[in-house]
Amino acid sequence: VATVVLKGLSDDTEFDAYCTAHDRAGRHPDALLVDNWMTYQAVLDSKLDVHTSFDSTPPVLLSTDPPHLAWVQCVPDGFDAGCKTTLRFTFDEDVFRGKGNVSLVCLDNYDACTDVI
């Protein structure tokens, strides 16, 4: 039994998959180097229609660092005004820039900060 994994296929696309194979029998001295590949017709008969599905479920936010409603530690920012820190978001799948947003809202010291949405 063999398992084949195809990666990097485009979403919502139709593909034709074919199987080709040979074994080592053609290498035996008595085989006289006979071509041991599957016949062309056998390859055609192995055709499998494959349709990749469109990902219809949104990613799920698994964790944040710092945690929700926690305070962040700011690093010295020299002459730049504001706080420089690192925020980490962990999702259950790869995410890419597109629709959606991250909102950063001031919880106190309202005169010195700006909400970022």
PDB file of C-alpha atoms in Angstrom:
ATOM      1  CA  VAL A   1       0.000   0.000   0.000  1.00  0.00           C
ATOM      2  CA  ALA A   2       1.318   3.423  -0.935  1.00  0.00           C
ATOM      3  CA  THR A   3       0.033   6.835   0.075  1.00  0.00           C
ATOM      4  CA  VAL A   4       0.574   9.814  -2.203  1.00  0.00           C
ATOM      5  CA  VAL A   5       0.093  13.366  -0.935  1.00  0.00           C
ATOM      6  CA  LEU A   6      -0.219  16.194  -3.458  1.00  0.00           C
ATOM      7  CA  LYS A   7       0.563  19.612  -1.972  1.00  0.00           C
ATOM      8  CA  GLY A   8       0.300  23.129  -3.323  1.00  0.00           C
ATOM      9  CA  LEU A   9      -2.698  22.508  -5.583  1.00  0.00           C
ATOM     10  CA  SER A  10      -4.907  25.491  -6.400  1.00  0.00           C
ATOM     11  CA  ASP A  11      -8.195  25.759  -4.493  1.00  0.00           C
ATOM     12  CA  ASP A  12     -11.458  24.876  -6.220  1.00  0.00           C
ATOM     13  CA  THR A  13      -9.761  23.299  -9.250  1.00  0.00           C
ATOM     14  CA  GLU A  14     -10.320  20.085 -11.215  1.00  0.00           C
ATOM     15  CA  PHE A  15      -7.280  17.839 -11.792  1.00  0.00           C
ATOM     16  CA  ASP A  16      -6.672  14.513 -13.524  1.00  0.00           C
ATOM     17  CA  ALA A  17      -4.355  12.204 -11.580  1.00  0.00           C
ATOM     18  CA  TYR A  18      -2.662   9.189 -13.190  1.00  0.00           C
ATOM     19  CA  CYS A  19      -0.601   6.373 -11.713  1.00  0.00           C
ATOM     20  CA  THR A  20       2.600   5.047 -13.269  1.00  0.00           C
ATOM     21  CA  ALA A  21       4.752   2.303 -11.801  1.00  0.00           C
ATOM     22  CA  HIS A  22       7.340  -0.327 -12.455  1.00  0.00           C
ATOM     23  CA  ASP A  23       9.206  -2.791 -10.308  1.00  0.00           C
ATOM     24  CA  ARG A  24      12.740  -4.173 -10.293  1.00  0.00           C
ATOM     25  CA  ALA A  25      11.879  -7.308 -12.276  1.00  0.00           C
ATOM     26  CA  GLY A  26      13.320  -5.731 -15.425  1.00  0.00           C
ATOM     27  CA  ARG A  27      16.755  -5.477 -13.747  1.00  0.00           C
ATOM     28  CA  HIS A  28      17.103  -9.221 -13.226  1.00  0.00           C
ATOM     29  CA  PRO A  29      19.748 -10.727 -15.575  1.00  0.00           C
ATOM     30  CA  ASP A  30      17.202 -13.174 -16.984  1.00  0.00           C
ATOM     31  CA  ALA A  31      14.783 -10.344 -17.891  1.00  0.00           C
ATOM     32  CA  LEU A  32      17.056  -9.126 -20.714  1.00  0.00           C
ATOM     33  CA  LEU A  33      16.418  -5.512 -19.634  1.00  0.00           C
ATOM     34  CA  VAL A  34      12.737  -5.716 -20.616  1.00  0.00           C
ATOM     35  CA  ASP A  35      10.856  -2.428 -20.195  1.00  0.00           C
ATOM     36  CA  ASN A  36       8.868  -3.075 -17.036  1.00  0.00           C
ATOM     37  CA  TRP A  37       6.775   0.102 -16.967  1.00  0.00           C
ATOM     38  CA  MET A  38       2.987   0.005 -16.962  1.00  0.00           C
ATOM     39  CA  THR A  39       1.448   0.078 -20.420  1.00  0.00           C
ATOM     40  CA  TYR A  40       0.126   3.362 -21.728  1.00  0.00           C
ATOM     41  CA  GLN A  41      -3.419   1.970 -21.596  1.00  0.00           C
ATOM     42  CA  ALA A  42      -2.946   0.883 -17.966  1.00  0.00           C
ATOM     43  CA  VAL A  43      -1.862   4.441 -17.106  1.00  0.00           C
ATOM     44  CA  LEU A  44      -4.947   5.870 -18.860  1.00  0.00           C
ATOM     45  CA  ASP A  45      -7.141   3.368 -17.017  1.00  0.00           C
ATOM     46  CA  SER A  46      -5.744   4.607 -13.687  1.00  0.00           C
ATOM     47  CA  LYS A  47      -7.097   8.145 -14.258  1.00  0.00           C
ATOM     48  CA  LEU A  48      -8.688   9.636 -11.165  1.00  0.00           C
ATOM     49  CA  ASP A  49     -10.679  12.880 -11.232  1.00  0.00           C
ATOM     50  CA  VAL A  50      -9.604  15.084  -8.326  1.00  0.00           C
ATOM     51  CA  HIS A  51     -11.398  18.255  -7.279  1.00  0.00           C
ATOM     52  CA  THR A  52      -9.799  20.429  -4.618  1.00  0.00           C
ATOM     53  CA  SER A  53     -12.349  22.033  -2.342  1.00  0.00           C
ATOM     54  CA  PHE A  54     -12.484  25.711  -1.556  1.00  0.00           C
ATOM     55  CA  ASP A  55     -11.676  26.470   2.070  1.00  0.00           C
ATOM     56  CA  SER A  56     -15.040  27.693   3.329  1.00  0.00           C
ATOM     57  CA  THR A  57     -14.210  27.788   7.044  1.00  0.00           C
ATOM     58  CA  PRO A  58     -12.512  30.838   8.541  1.00  0.00           C
ATOM     59  CA  PRO A  59      -9.315  30.467  10.565  1.00  0.00           C
ATOM     60  CA  VAL A  60      -9.717  30.123  14.322  1.00  0.00           C
ATOM     61  CA  LEU A  61      -7.596  32.231  16.671  1.00  0.00           C
ATOM     62  CA  LEU A  62      -6.047  29.716  19.090  1.00  0.00           C
ATOM     63  CA  SER A  63      -3.989  32.030  21.261  1.00  0.00           C
ATOM     64  CA  THR A  64      -2.583  35.520  21.642  1.00  0.00           C
ATOM     65  CA  ASP A  65       0.576  36.724  23.314  1.00  0.00           C
ATOM     66  CA  PRO A  66       0.062  38.760  25.375  1.00  0.00           C
ATOM     67  CA  PRO A  67      -3.306  37.248  26.386  1.00  0.00           C
ATOM     68  CA  HIS A  68      -6.611  39.076  25.811  1.00  0.00           C
ATOM     69  CA  LEU A  69      -6.933  42.262  27.936  1.00  0.00           C
ATOM     70  CA  ALA A  70      -3.375  41.909  29.281  1.00  0.00           C
ATOM     71  CA  TRP A  71      -0.878  44.745  29.568  1.00  0.00           C
ATOM     72  CA  VAL A  72       2.090  44.825  27.213  1.00  0.00           C
ATOM     73  CA  GLN A  73       5.669  45.633  28.103  1.00  0.00           C
ATOM     74  CA  CYS A  74       7.115  48.418  25.994  1.00  0.00           C
ATOM     75  CA  VAL A  75      10.706  48.504  24.827  1.00  0.00           C
ATOM     76  CA  PRO A  76      12.625  51.809  24.817  1.00  0.00           C
ATOM     77  CA  ASP A  77      11.589  53.617  21.668  1.00  0.00           C
ATOM     78  CA  GLY A  78      14.131  56.428  21.563  1.00  0.00           C
ATOM     79  CA  PHE A  79      12.725  59.577  20.019  1.00  0.00           C
ATOM     80  CA  ASP A  80       9.634  57.865  18.580  1.00  0.00           C
ATOM     81  CA  ALA A  81       6.434  58.458  20.512  1.00  0.00           C
ATOM     82  CA  GLY A  82       4.463  55.453  21.656  1.00  0.00           C
ATOM     83  CA  CYS A  83       5.013  51.885  22.661  1.00  0.00           C
ATOM     84  CA  LYS A  84       6.989  49.303  20.701  1.00  0.00           C
ATOM     85  CA  THR A  85       6.091  45.729  21.522  1.00  0.00           C
ATOM     86  CA  THR A  86       5.498  42.382  19.835  1.00  0.00           C
ATOM     87  CA  LEU A  87       2.064  40.828  19.469  1.00  0.00           C
ATOM     88  CA  ARG A  88       1.712  37.157  18.490  1.00  0.00           C
ATOM     89  CA  PHE A  89      -1.440  35.575  17.087  1.00  0.00           C
ATOM     90  CA  THR A  90      -1.641  31.797  16.620  1.00  0.00           C
ATOM     91  CA  PHE A  91      -4.282  30.424  14.221  1.00  0.00           C
ATOM     92  CA  ASP A  92      -5.358  26.864  13.440  1.00  0.00           C
ATOM     93  CA  GLU A  93      -4.290  27.280   9.775  1.00  0.00           C
ATOM     94  CA  ASP A  94      -2.103  29.505   7.621  1.00  0.00           C
ATOM     95  CA  VAL A  95      -3.491  33.015   7.202  1.00  0.00           C
ATOM     96  CA  PHE A  96      -2.695  35.612   4.576  1.00  0.00           C
ATOM     97  CA  ARG A  97      -3.156  39.353   4.280  1.00  0.00           C
ATOM     98  CA  GLY A  98      -6.630  40.152   3.016  1.00  0.00           C
ATOM     99  CA  LYS A  99      -9.987  40.973   4.578  1.00  0.00           C
ATOM    100  CA  GLY A 100     -10.186  41.196   8.337  1.00  0.00           C
ATOM    101  CA  ASN A 101      -8.676  43.408  10.974  1.00  0.00           C
ATOM    102  CA  VAL A 102      -6.910  43.568  14.311  1.00  0.00           C
ATOM    103  CA  SER A 103      -8.094  46.260  16.712  1.00  0.00           C
ATOM    104  CA  LEU A 104      -5.844  47.727  19.408  1.00  0.00           C
ATOM    105  CA  VAL A 105      -7.803  49.836  21.868  1.00  0.00           C
ATOM    106  CA  CYS A 106      -6.489  51.975  24.737  1.00  0.00           C
ATOM    107  CA  LEU A 107      -7.727  50.860  28.153  1.00  0.00           C
ATOM    108  CA  ASP A 108      -6.448  53.868  30.100  1.00  0.00           C
ATOM    109  CA  ASN A 109      -4.361  57.044  29.683  1.00  0.00           C
ATOM    110  CA  TYR A 110      -6.756  58.004  26.908  1.00  0.00           C
ATOM    111  CA  ASP A 111      -5.146  61.414  26.283  1.00  0.00           C
ATOM    112  CA  ALA A 112      -1.792  59.818  25.390  1.00  0.00           C
ATOM    113  CA  CYS A 113      -2.898  57.036  23.075  1.00  0.00           C
ATOM    114  CA  THR A 114      -4.757  56.420  19.838  1.00  0.00           C
ATOM    115  CA  ASP A 115      -6.924  53.419  19.066  1.00  0.00           C
ATOM    116  CA  VAL A 116      -5.601  51.446  16.091  1.00  0.00           C
ATOM    117  CA  ILE A 117      -8.201  49.571  14.088  1.00  0.00           C
TER     118      ILE A 117
END
